[in-house]
Amino acid sequence: MPVSDSPRFDFHCHSRASDGDLTPAELVARALERGVEYLALTDHDTLAGLAEARAAAADRLTLVPGIELSVRWQTRELHLVGLAFDPDHAGLQALVAAQQDARVLRARSMGRRLDKVAGLANTYERVVARSGQDAPGRPWFAALLVDEGRARDMQHAFNRFLRPGQSAFVATPWVLLEDGIRVIREAGGVAVLAHPLRYGMTRRKLRQLLTDFAAAGGQALEVLTPGVTEPQRQLLDECLRDFGLLASGGSDFHSPRQKWLDLGQVPPPAPAMTPVWRAFAPPWQMA
Ligand code: AMP
Ligand code: MN
Ligand code: MN
Ligand code: MN
Protein backbone atom coordinates (compact mmCIF):
# COMPACT_ATOMS: atom_id res chain seq x y z
CA MET A 1 0.00 0.00 0.00
CA PRO A 2 1.39 3.43 -0.84
CA VAL A 3 2.28 5.61 2.10
CA SER A 4 -0.27 8.42 2.39
CA ASP A 5 1.01 11.75 1.10
CA SER A 6 -1.21 13.55 3.61
CA PRO A 7 0.71 15.87 5.92
CA ARG A 8 1.08 14.54 9.47
CA PHE A 9 -1.32 16.63 11.52
CA ASP A 10 -3.18 16.63 14.82
CA PHE A 11 -5.78 19.36 15.29
CA HIS A 12 -7.13 18.40 18.72
CA CYS A 13 -5.12 17.99 21.95
CA HIS A 14 -4.79 19.40 25.46
CA SER A 15 -2.07 20.72 27.75
CA ARG A 16 -1.92 21.68 31.42
CA ALA A 17 -3.37 25.04 30.41
CA SER A 18 -6.68 23.12 30.58
CA ASP A 19 -7.07 19.43 31.49
CA GLY A 20 -4.01 17.82 29.89
CA ASP A 21 -1.11 16.34 31.84
CA LEU A 22 1.78 17.73 29.75
CA THR A 23 2.98 21.32 29.61
CA PRO A 24 2.62 22.96 26.18
CA ALA A 25 6.38 22.54 25.63
CA GLU A 26 6.27 18.83 26.59
CA LEU A 27 3.32 18.34 24.25
CA VAL A 28 5.21 19.90 21.33
CA ALA A 29 8.27 17.74 22.12
CA ARG A 30 6.07 14.63 22.01
CA ALA A 31 4.50 15.75 18.73
CA LEU A 32 7.97 16.20 17.20
CA GLU A 33 9.04 12.72 18.40
CA ARG A 34 5.95 11.32 16.72
CA GLY A 35 6.54 13.05 13.39
CA VAL A 36 3.68 15.55 13.59
CA GLU A 37 4.17 18.42 11.13
CA TYR A 38 1.07 20.50 11.91
CA LEU A 39 -0.23 20.68 15.46
CA ALA A 40 -3.15 22.61 16.97
CA LEU A 41 -3.22 22.88 20.75
CA THR A 42 -6.96 23.08 21.53
CA ASP A 43 -7.26 23.67 25.25
CA HIS A 44 -10.75 24.12 26.73
CA ASP A 45 -11.86 27.78 26.62
CA THR A 46 -8.34 29.16 26.86
CA LEU A 47 -5.50 30.45 24.69
CA ALA A 48 -3.10 30.45 27.64
CA GLY A 49 -0.87 27.61 26.37
CA LEU A 50 -0.36 28.90 22.84
CA ALA A 51 2.64 31.18 23.42
CA GLU A 52 4.67 28.47 25.18
CA ALA A 53 3.71 25.93 22.50
CA ARG A 54 4.67 28.32 19.70
CA ALA A 55 8.05 29.02 21.30
CA ALA A 56 8.70 25.28 21.74
CA ALA A 57 7.70 24.57 18.15
CA ALA A 58 9.96 27.30 16.72
CA ASP A 59 10.42 26.30 13.08
CA ARG A 60 10.41 22.54 13.75
CA LEU A 61 6.66 22.11 13.36
CA THR A 62 3.81 24.44 12.47
CA LEU A 63 1.75 25.33 15.54
CA VAL A 64 -1.69 26.20 14.21
CA PRO A 65 -3.68 28.37 16.68
CA GLY A 66 -6.48 26.34 18.25
CA ILE A 67 -9.11 26.27 20.99
CA GLU A 68 -11.95 23.99 22.10
CA LEU A 69 -14.92 26.14 23.13
CA SER A 70 -17.69 24.82 25.36
CA VAL A 71 -20.94 25.93 23.69
CA ARG A 72 -24.69 25.68 24.23
CA TRP A 73 -27.06 24.18 21.70
CA GLN A 74 -30.65 23.52 22.72
CA THR A 75 -30.30 21.99 26.20
CA ARG A 76 -26.87 20.48 25.53
CA GLU A 77 -23.22 21.32 26.10
CA LEU A 78 -21.20 20.73 22.94
CA HIS A 79 -17.58 21.34 21.94
CA LEU A 80 -16.58 23.64 19.10
CA VAL A 81 -12.98 23.58 17.92
CA GLY A 82 -11.60 26.76 16.37
CA LEU A 83 -8.50 26.51 14.16
CA ALA A 84 -6.11 28.86 12.36
CA PHE A 85 -7.53 32.10 13.78
CA ASP A 86 -5.74 35.27 14.84
CA PRO A 87 -5.08 34.73 18.58
CA ASP A 88 -4.83 38.51 19.08
CA HIS A 89 -8.35 39.18 17.74
CA ALA A 90 -10.13 41.36 20.32
CA GLY A 91 -13.56 39.75 19.90
CA LEU A 92 -12.14 36.28 20.38
CA GLN A 93 -10.17 37.37 23.43
CA ALA A 94 -13.33 38.89 24.94
CA LEU A 95 -15.20 35.65 24.36
CA VAL A 96 -12.42 33.60 25.96
CA ALA A 97 -12.41 35.95 28.98
CA ALA A 98 -16.19 35.50 29.39
CA GLN A 99 -15.85 31.71 29.13
CA GLN A 100 -13.10 31.81 31.78
CA ASP A 101 -15.32 33.89 34.09
CA ALA A 102 -18.09 31.33 33.64
CA ARG A 103 -15.57 28.55 34.37
CA VAL A 104 -14.43 30.17 37.62
CA LEU A 105 -18.02 30.52 38.89
CA ARG A 106 -18.80 26.98 37.81
CA ALA A 107 -15.69 25.55 39.49
CA ARG A 108 -16.50 27.36 42.76
CA SER A 109 -20.04 26.05 42.60
CA MET A 110 -18.87 22.50 41.88
CA GLY A 111 -16.51 22.82 44.83
CA ARG A 112 -19.29 23.87 47.21
CA ARG A 113 -21.47 21.00 46.04
CA LEU A 114 -18.70 18.45 46.47
CA ASP A 115 -17.91 19.81 49.93
CA LYS A 116 -21.46 18.79 50.75
CA VAL A 117 -22.25 15.65 48.77
CA ALA A 118 -18.77 14.07 48.83
CA GLY A 119 -18.02 15.15 52.39
CA LEU A 120 -14.80 16.98 51.44
CA ALA A 121 -13.47 20.31 52.72
CA ASN A 122 -12.17 23.20 50.61
CA THR A 123 -12.61 21.24 47.39
CA TYR A 124 -12.33 24.31 45.14
CA GLU A 125 -9.13 25.57 46.79
CA ARG A 126 -7.54 22.13 46.64
CA VAL A 127 -8.40 21.68 42.97
CA VAL A 128 -7.01 25.15 42.21
CA ALA A 129 -3.78 24.17 43.98
CA ARG A 130 -3.37 20.88 42.11
CA SER A 131 -4.27 22.32 38.70
CA GLY A 132 -2.43 25.62 38.99
CA GLN A 133 -5.43 27.48 37.54
CA ASP A 134 -8.46 29.26 38.97
CA ALA A 135 -10.88 27.78 36.43
CA PRO A 136 -10.16 24.05 36.62
CA GLY A 137 -12.33 21.70 34.58
CA ARG A 138 -14.10 18.60 35.79
CA PRO A 139 -11.18 16.15 35.28
CA TRP A 140 -9.27 17.99 38.02
CA PHE A 141 -12.21 17.50 40.39
CA ALA A 142 -12.46 13.87 39.34
CA ALA A 143 -8.78 13.32 40.15
CA LEU A 144 -9.27 14.72 43.67
CA LEU A 145 -12.33 12.53 44.19
CA VAL A 146 -10.28 9.47 43.22
CA ASP A 147 -7.36 10.44 45.48
CA GLU A 148 -9.78 10.98 48.37
CA GLY A 149 -11.39 7.59 47.86
CA ARG A 150 -14.76 9.03 46.83
CA ALA A 151 -14.56 7.34 43.41
CA ARG A 152 -12.76 4.27 42.06
CA ASP A 153 -11.47 6.04 38.95
CA MET A 154 -12.09 9.11 36.79
CA GLN A 155 -14.98 7.49 34.94
CA HIS A 156 -16.66 6.58 38.23
CA ALA A 157 -16.17 10.15 39.53
CA PHE A 158 -17.93 11.51 36.44
CA ASN A 159 -20.73 8.97 36.67
CA ARG A 160 -21.24 9.47 40.38
CA PHE A 161 -20.87 13.26 40.73
CA LEU A 162 -19.87 15.24 37.65
CA ARG A 163 -21.92 14.38 34.60
CA PRO A 164 -25.27 16.01 33.77
CA GLY A 165 -27.97 14.84 36.17
CA GLN A 166 -25.49 14.13 38.99
CA SER A 167 -25.19 16.12 42.20
CA ALA A 168 -22.11 18.22 41.38
CA PHE A 169 -22.96 19.01 37.75
CA VAL A 170 -23.39 22.75 37.29
CA ALA A 171 -25.22 23.98 34.20
CA THR A 172 -23.15 26.82 32.77
CA PRO A 173 -24.09 29.73 30.47
CA TRP A 174 -21.56 28.89 27.77
CA VAL A 175 -21.56 30.91 24.58
CA LEU A 176 -24.27 29.84 22.12
CA LEU A 177 -23.11 27.55 19.30
CA GLU A 178 -23.89 30.16 16.64
CA ASP A 179 -22.09 32.93 18.52
CA GLY A 180 -19.03 30.73 19.01
CA ILE A 181 -18.95 29.99 15.29
CA ARG A 182 -19.36 33.68 14.44
CA VAL A 183 -16.51 34.82 16.68
CA ILE A 184 -14.10 32.12 15.43
CA ARG A 185 -14.83 33.18 11.87
CA GLU A 186 -14.53 36.89 12.68
CA ALA A 187 -11.07 36.06 14.04
CA GLY A 188 -10.23 34.57 10.62
CA GLY A 189 -10.49 30.95 11.83
CA VAL A 190 -12.31 27.78 10.86
CA ALA A 191 -15.17 26.43 13.03
CA VAL A 192 -15.14 22.65 13.57
CA LEU A 193 -17.74 20.57 15.39
CA ALA A 194 -15.67 18.40 17.76
CA HIS A 195 -16.19 14.63 18.20
CA PRO A 196 -19.75 14.44 16.78
CA LEU A 197 -20.22 10.84 17.96
CA ARG A 198 -19.56 11.61 21.62
CA TYR A 199 -22.80 13.47 22.36
CA GLY A 200 -25.01 10.41 22.56
CA MET A 201 -27.25 11.74 19.79
CA THR A 202 -29.45 9.79 17.42
CA ARG A 203 -28.73 10.18 13.71
CA ARG A 204 -31.80 12.39 13.47
CA LYS A 205 -30.61 14.68 16.31
CA LEU A 206 -27.11 14.87 14.85
CA ARG A 207 -28.55 15.94 11.49
CA GLN A 208 -30.63 18.60 13.23
CA LEU A 209 -27.47 19.88 14.91
CA LEU A 210 -25.53 19.90 11.64
CA THR A 211 -28.33 21.81 9.92
CA ASP A 212 -27.99 24.56 12.56
CA PHE A 213 -24.19 24.30 12.57
CA ALA A 214 -23.89 24.78 8.80
CA ALA A 215 -26.52 27.55 8.75
CA ALA A 216 -24.49 29.44 11.38
CA GLY A 217 -21.32 29.21 9.27
CA GLY A 218 -19.77 26.07 10.75
CA GLN A 219 -17.32 24.66 8.20
CA ALA A 220 -15.88 21.34 9.34
CA LEU A 221 -16.62 18.14 11.19
CA GLU A 222 -14.09 16.22 13.27
CA VAL A 223 -14.26 12.86 11.54
CA LEU A 224 -10.59 11.81 11.45
CA THR A 225 -10.25 10.31 14.90
CA PRO A 226 -8.89 7.02 16.27
CA GLY A 227 -11.26 4.10 16.75
CA VAL A 228 -14.14 4.90 14.37
CA THR A 229 -16.13 1.76 13.45
CA GLU A 230 -17.38 1.06 9.92
CA PRO A 231 -21.03 2.04 10.59
CA GLN A 232 -19.83 5.21 12.32
CA ARG A 233 -17.58 6.01 9.35
CA GLN A 234 -20.56 5.67 7.00
CA LEU A 235 -22.65 8.03 9.13
CA LEU A 236 -19.82 10.59 9.23
CA ASP A 237 -19.27 10.32 5.44
CA GLU A 238 -22.97 10.94 4.93
CA CYS A 239 -22.83 14.01 7.18
CA LEU A 240 -19.81 15.49 5.40
CA ARG A 241 -21.53 15.04 2.05
CA ASP A 242 -25.05 16.15 2.97
CA PHE A 243 -23.95 19.27 4.84
CA GLY A 244 -21.00 20.18 2.61
CA LEU A 245 -18.49 20.08 5.46
CA LEU A 246 -14.71 19.81 5.47
CA ALA A 247 -12.96 16.94 7.27
CA SER A 248 -10.94 17.78 10.37
CA GLY A 249 -9.30 15.42 12.78
CA GLY A 250 -7.31 15.01 15.92
CA SER A 251 -6.42 12.62 18.69
CA ASP A 252 -7.96 14.57 21.64
CA PHE A 253 -4.78 13.55 23.46
CA HIS A 254 -4.78 14.54 27.14
CA SER A 255 -2.13 12.40 28.81
CA PRO A 256 0.55 9.73 28.26
CA ARG A 257 -1.51 7.69 30.74
CA GLN A 258 -4.13 7.22 27.98
CA LYS A 259 -2.40 4.08 26.73
CA TRP A 260 -4.92 3.50 23.93
CA LEU A 261 -4.19 6.67 22.00
CA ASP A 262 -1.34 9.05 21.38
CA LEU A 263 -0.62 12.43 19.92
CA GLY A 264 -0.61 12.41 16.12
CA GLN A 265 -2.66 9.23 15.94
CA VAL A 266 -4.98 10.62 13.27
CA PRO A 267 -6.09 8.82 10.12
CA PRO A 268 -5.41 10.68 6.84
CA PRO A 269 -8.38 12.16 4.97
CA ALA A 270 -9.96 9.85 2.39
CA PRO A 271 -9.67 10.96 -1.26
CA ALA A 272 -13.35 11.97 -1.38
CA MET A 273 -12.98 14.32 1.59
CA THR A 274 -11.90 17.94 1.50
CA PRO A 275 -9.44 18.46 4.37
CA VAL A 276 -10.09 21.28 6.81
CA TRP A 277 -6.82 23.04 5.98
CA ARG A 278 -8.20 24.02 2.56
CA ALA A 279 -10.11 26.70 4.51
CA PHE A 280 -7.06 27.95 6.46
CA ALA A 281 -6.29 31.59 5.63
CA PRO A 282 -2.75 32.97 5.44
CA PRO A 283 -0.37 32.54 7.18
CA TRP A 284 -1.73 29.06 7.97
CA GLN A 285 -2.15 27.72 4.45
CA MET A 286 -0.96 24.14 4.00
CA ALA A 287 -0.09 22.05 0.96
P1 AMP B 1 -15.15 20.37 31.40
O1 AMP B 1 -14.34 21.14 30.40
O2 AMP B 1 -14.90 20.83 32.80
O3 AMP B 1 -16.61 20.32 31.05
O4 AMP B 1 -14.62 18.89 31.37
C1 AMP B 1 -14.77 18.17 30.17
C2 AMP B 1 -13.62 17.21 30.04
O5 AMP B 1 -13.78 16.17 30.97
C3 AMP B 1 -13.58 16.52 28.69
O6 AMP B 1 -12.87 17.30 27.78
C4 AMP B 1 -12.83 15.26 29.02
O7 AMP B 1 -11.44 15.53 29.08
C5 AMP B 1 -13.29 14.94 30.43
N1 AMP B 1 -14.41 13.99 30.51
C6 AMP B 1 -15.69 14.21 30.14
N2 AMP B 1 -16.47 13.16 30.42
C7 AMP B 1 -15.65 12.25 31.01
C8 AMP B 1 -15.85 10.95 31.54
N3 AMP B 1 -17.04 10.35 31.53
N4 AMP B 1 -14.77 10.30 32.07
C9 AMP B 1 -13.57 10.88 32.09
N5 AMP B 1 -13.32 12.11 31.60
C10 AMP B 1 -14.34 12.78 31.07
MN1 MN C 1 -10.71 17.56 28.13
MN1 MN D 1 -14.29 17.77 23.82
MN1 MN E 1 -10.82 17.87 23.67
Coordinates of C-alpha atoms and ligand atoms in Angstrom, one line a residue:
M1 CA 0.0 0.0 0.0
P2 CA 1.4 3.4 -0.8
V3 CA 2.3 5.6 2.1
S4 CA -0.3 8.4 2.4
D5 CA 1.0 11.7 1.1
S6 CA -1.2 13.5 3.6
P7 CA 0.7 15.9 5.9
R8 CA 1.1 14.5 9.5
F9 CA -1.3 16.6 11.5
D10 CA -3.2 16.6 14.8
F11 CA -5.8 19.4 15.3
H12 CA -7.1 18.4 18.7
C13 CA -5.1 18.0 21.9
H14 CA -4.8 19.4 25.5
S15 CA -2.1 20.7 27.8
R16 CA -1.9 21.7 31.4
A17 CA -3.4 25.0 30.4
S18 CA -6.7 23.1 30.6
D19 CA -7.1 19.4 31.5
G20 CA -4.0 17.8 29.9
D21 CA -1.1 16.3 31.8
L22 CA 1.8 17.7 29.8
T23 CA 3.0 21.3 29.6
P24 CA 2.6 23.0 26.2
A25 CA 6.4 22.5 25.6
E26 CA 6.3 18.8 26.6
L27 CA 3.3 18.3 24.2
V28 CA 5.2 19.9 21.3
A29 CA 8.3 17.7 22.1
R30 CA 6.1 14.6 22.0
A31 CA 4.5 15.8 18.7
L32 CA 8.0 16.2 17.2
E33 CA 9.0 12.7 18.4
R34 CA 5.9 11.3 16.7
G35 CA 6.5 13.1 13.4
V36 CA 3.7 15.5 13.6
E37 CA 4.2 18.4 11.1
Y38 CA 1.1 20.5 11.9
L39 CA -0.2 20.7 15.5
A40 CA -3.1 22.6 17.0
L41 CA -3.2 22.9 20.7
T42 CA -7.0 23.1 21.5
D43 CA -7.3 23.7 25.3
H44 CA -10.8 24.1 26.7
D45 CA -11.9 27.8 26.6
T46 CA -8.3 29.2 26.9
L47 CA -5.5 30.5 24.7
A48 CA -3.1 30.4 27.6
G49 CA -0.9 27.6 26.4
L50 CA -0.4 28.9 22.8
A51 CA 2.6 31.2 23.4
E52 CA 4.7 28.5 25.2
A53 CA 3.7 25.9 22.5
R54 CA 4.7 28.3 19.7
A55 CA 8.0 29.0 21.3
A56 CA 8.7 25.3 21.7
A57 CA 7.7 24.6 18.2
A58 CA 10.0 27.3 16.7
D59 CA 10.4 26.3 13.1
R60 CA 10.4 22.5 13.8
L61 CA 6.7 22.1 13.4
T62 CA 3.8 24.4 12.5
L63 CA 1.8 25.3 15.5
V64 CA -1.7 26.2 14.2
P65 CA -3.7 28.4 16.7
G66 CA -6.5 26.3 18.3
I67 CA -9.1 26.3 21.0
E68 CA -12.0 24.0 22.1
L69 CA -14.9 26.1 23.1
S70 CA -17.7 24.8 25.4
V71 CA -20.9 25.9 23.7
R72 CA -24.7 25.7 24.2
W73 CA -27.1 24.2 21.7
Q74 CA -30.6 23.5 22.7
T75 CA -30.3 22.0 26.2
R76 CA -26.9 20.5 25.5
E77 CA -23.2 21.3 26.1
L78 CA -21.2 20.7 22.9
H79 CA -17.6 21.3 21.9
L80 CA -16.6 23.6 19.1
V81 CA -13.0 23.6 17.9
G82 CA -11.6 26.8 16.4
L83 CA -8.5 26.5 14.2
A84 CA -6.1 28.9 12.4
F85 CA -7.5 32.1 13.8
D86 CA -5.7 35.3 14.8
P87 CA -5.1 34.7 18.6
D88 CA -4.8 38.5 19.1
H89 CA -8.4 39.2 17.7
A90 CA -10.1 41.4 20.3
G91 CA -13.6 39.8 19.9
L92 CA -12.1 36.3 20.4
Q93 CA -10.2 37.4 23.4
A94 CA -13.3 38.9 24.9
L95 CA -15.2 35.6 24.4
V96 CA -12.4 33.6 26.0
A97 CA -12.4 35.9 29.0
A98 CA -16.2 35.5 29.4
Q99 CA -15.9 31.7 29.1
Q100 CA -13.1 31.8 31.8
D101 CA -15.3 33.9 34.1
A102 CA -18.1 31.3 33.6
R103 CA -15.6 28.5 34.4
V104 CA -14.4 30.2 37.6
L105 CA -18.0 30.5 38.9
R106 CA -18.8 27.0 37.8
A107 CA -15.7 25.5 39.5
R108 CA -16.5 27.4 42.8
S109 CA -20.0 26.1 42.6
M110 CA -18.9 22.5 41.9
G111 CA -16.5 22.8 44.8
R112 CA -19.3 23.9 47.2
R113 CA -21.5 21.0 46.0
L114 CA -18.7 18.4 46.5
D115 CA -17.9 19.8 49.9
K116 CA -21.5 18.8 50.7
V117 CA -22.2 15.7 48.8
A118 CA -18.8 14.1 48.8
G119 CA -18.0 15.1 52.4
L120 CA -14.8 17.0 51.4
A121 CA -13.5 20.3 52.7
N122 CA -12.2 23.2 50.6
T123 CA -12.6 21.2 47.4
Y124 CA -12.3 24.3 45.1
E125 CA -9.1 25.6 46.8
R126 CA -7.5 22.1 46.6
V127 CA -8.4 21.7 43.0
V128 CA -7.0 25.1 42.2
A129 CA -3.8 24.2 44.0
R130 CA -3.4 20.9 42.1
S131 CA -4.3 22.3 38.7
G132 CA -2.4 25.6 39.0
Q133 CA -5.4 27.5 37.5
D134 CA -8.5 29.3 39.0
A135 CA -10.9 27.8 36.4
P136 CA -10.2 24.0 36.6
G137 CA -12.3 21.7 34.6
R138 CA -14.1 18.6 35.8
P139 CA -11.2 16.1 35.3
W140 CA -9.3 18.0 38.0
F141 CA -12.2 17.5 40.4
A142 CA -12.5 13.9 39.3
A143 CA -8.8 13.3 40.2
L144 CA -9.3 14.7 43.7
L145 CA -12.3 12.5 44.2
V146 CA -10.3 9.5 43.2
D147 CA -7.4 10.4 45.5
E148 CA -9.8 11.0 48.4
G149 CA -11.4 7.6 47.9
R150 CA -14.8 9.0 46.8
A151 CA -14.6 7.3 43.4
R152 CA -12.8 4.3 42.1
D153 CA -11.5 6.0 38.9
M154 CA -12.1 9.1 36.8
Q155 CA -15.0 7.5 34.9
H156 CA -16.7 6.6 38.2
A157 CA -16.2 10.1 39.5
F158 CA -17.9 11.5 36.4
N159 CA -20.7 9.0 36.7
R160 CA -21.2 9.5 40.4
F161 CA -20.9 13.3 40.7
L162 CA -19.9 15.2 37.6
R163 CA -21.9 14.4 34.6
P164 CA -25.3 16.0 33.8
G165 CA -28.0 14.8 36.2
Q166 CA -25.5 14.1 39.0
S167 CA -25.2 16.1 42.2
A168 CA -22.1 18.2 41.4
F169 CA -23.0 19.0 37.7
V170 CA -23.4 22.8 37.3
A171 CA -25.2 24.0 34.2
T172 CA -23.1 26.8 32.8
P173 CA -24.1 29.7 30.5
W174 CA -21.6 28.9 27.8
V175 CA -21.6 30.9 24.6
L176 CA -24.3 29.8 22.1
L177 CA -23.1 27.5 19.3
E178 CA -23.9 30.2 16.6
D179 CA -22.1 32.9 18.5
G180 CA -19.0 30.7 19.0
I181 CA -18.9 30.0 15.3
R182 CA -19.4 33.7 14.4
V183 CA -16.5 34.8 16.7
I184 CA -14.1 32.1 15.4
R185 CA -14.8 33.2 11.9
E186 CA -14.5 36.9 12.7
A187 CA -11.1 36.1 14.0
G188 CA -10.2 34.6 10.6
G189 CA -10.5 31.0 11.8
V190 CA -12.3 27.8 10.9
A191 CA -15.2 26.4 13.0
V192 CA -15.1 22.7 13.6
L193 CA -17.7 20.6 15.4
A194 CA -15.7 18.4 17.8
H195 CA -16.2 14.6 18.2
P196 CA -19.7 14.4 16.8
L197 CA -20.2 10.8 18.0
R198 CA -19.6 11.6 21.6
Y199 CA -22.8 13.5 22.4
G200 CA -25.0 10.4 22.6
M201 CA -27.3 11.7 19.8
T202 CA -29.5 9.8 17.4
R203 CA -28.7 10.2 13.7
R204 CA -31.8 12.4 13.5
K205 CA -30.6 14.7 16.3
L206 CA -27.1 14.9 14.8
R207 CA -28.5 15.9 11.5
Q208 CA -30.6 18.6 13.2
L209 CA -27.5 19.9 14.9
L210 CA -25.5 19.9 11.6
T211 CA -28.3 21.8 9.9
D212 CA -28.0 24.6 12.6
F213 CA -24.2 24.3 12.6
A214 CA -23.9 24.8 8.8
A215 CA -26.5 27.5 8.8
A216 CA -24.5 29.4 11.4
G217 CA -21.3 29.2 9.3
G218 CA -19.8 26.1 10.7
Q219 CA -17.3 24.7 8.2
A220 CA -15.9 21.3 9.3
L221 CA -16.6 18.1 11.2
E222 CA -14.1 16.2 13.3
V223 CA -14.3 12.9 11.5
L224 CA -10.6 11.8 11.4
T225 CA -10.2 10.3 14.9
P226 CA -8.9 7.0 16.3
G227 CA -11.3 4.1 16.7
V228 CA -14.1 4.9 14.4
T229 CA -16.1 1.8 13.5
E230 CA -17.4 1.1 9.9
P231 CA -21.0 2.0 10.6
Q232 CA -19.8 5.2 12.3
R233 CA -17.6 6.0 9.3
Q234 CA -20.6 5.7 7.0
L235 CA -22.7 8.0 9.1
L236 CA -19.8 10.6 9.2
D237 CA -19.3 10.3 5.4
E238 CA -23.0 10.9 4.9
C239 CA -22.8 14.0 7.2
L240 CA -19.8 15.5 5.4
R241 CA -21.5 15.0 2.0
D242 CA -25.1 16.1 3.0
F243 CA -24.0 19.3 4.8
G244 CA -21.0 20.2 2.6
L245 CA -18.5 20.1 5.5
L246 CA -14.7 19.8 5.5
A247 CA -13.0 16.9 7.3
S248 CA -10.9 17.8 10.4
G249 CA -9.3 15.4 12.8
G250 CA -7.3 15.0 15.9
S251 CA -6.4 12.6 18.7
D252 CA -8.0 14.6 21.6
F253 CA -4.8 13.6 23.5
H254 CA -4.8 14.5 27.1
S255 CA -2.1 12.4 28.8
P256 CA 0.6 9.7 28.3
R257 CA -1.5 7.7 30.7
Q258 CA -4.1 7.2 28.0
K259 CA -2.4 4.1 26.7
W260 CA -4.9 3.5 23.9
L261 CA -4.2 6.7 22.0
D262 CA -1.3 9.1 21.4
L263 CA -0.6 12.4 19.9
G264 CA -0.6 12.4 16.1
Q265 CA -2.7 9.2 15.9
V266 CA -5.0 10.6 13.3
P267 CA -6.1 8.8 10.1
P268 CA -5.4 10.7 6.8
P269 CA -8.4 12.2 5.0
A270 CA -10.0 9.8 2.4
P271 CA -9.7 11.0 -1.3
A272 CA -13.3 12.0 -1.4
M273 CA -13.0 14.3 1.6
T274 CA -11.9 17.9 1.5
P275 CA -9.4 18.5 4.4
V276 CA -10.1 21.3 6.8
W277 CA -6.8 23.0 6.0
R278 CA -8.2 24.0 2.6
A279 CA -10.1 26.7 4.5
F280 CA -7.1 27.9 6.5
A281 CA -6.3 31.6 5.6
P282 CA -2.8 33.0 5.4
P283 CA -0.4 32.5 7.2
W284 CA -1.7 29.1 8.0
Q285 CA -2.2 27.7 4.5
M286 CA -1.0 24.1 4.0
A287 CA -0.1 22.1 1.0
Ligands
AMP1 P1 -15.2 20.4 31.4 O1 -14.3 21.1 30.4 O2 -14.9 20.8 32.8 O3 -16.6 20.3 31.0 O4 -14.6 18.9 31.4 C1 -14.8 18.2 30.2 C2 -13.6 17.2 30.0 O5 -13.8 16.2 31.0 C3 -13.6 16.5 28.7 O6 -12.9 17.3 27.8 C4 -12.8 15.3 29.0 O7 -11.4 15.5 29.1 C5 -13.3 14.9 30.4 N1 -14.4 14.0 30.5 C6 -15.7 14.2 30.1 N2 -16.5 13.2 30.4 C7 -15.7 12.2 31.0 C8 -15.8 10.9 31.5 N3 -17.0 10.4 31.5 N4 -14.8 10.3 32.1 C9 -13.6 10.9 32.1 N5 -13.3 12.1 31.6 C10 -14.3 12.8 31.1
MN2 MN -10.7 17.6 28.1
MN3 MN -14.3 17.8 23.8
MN4 MN -10.8 17.9 23.7

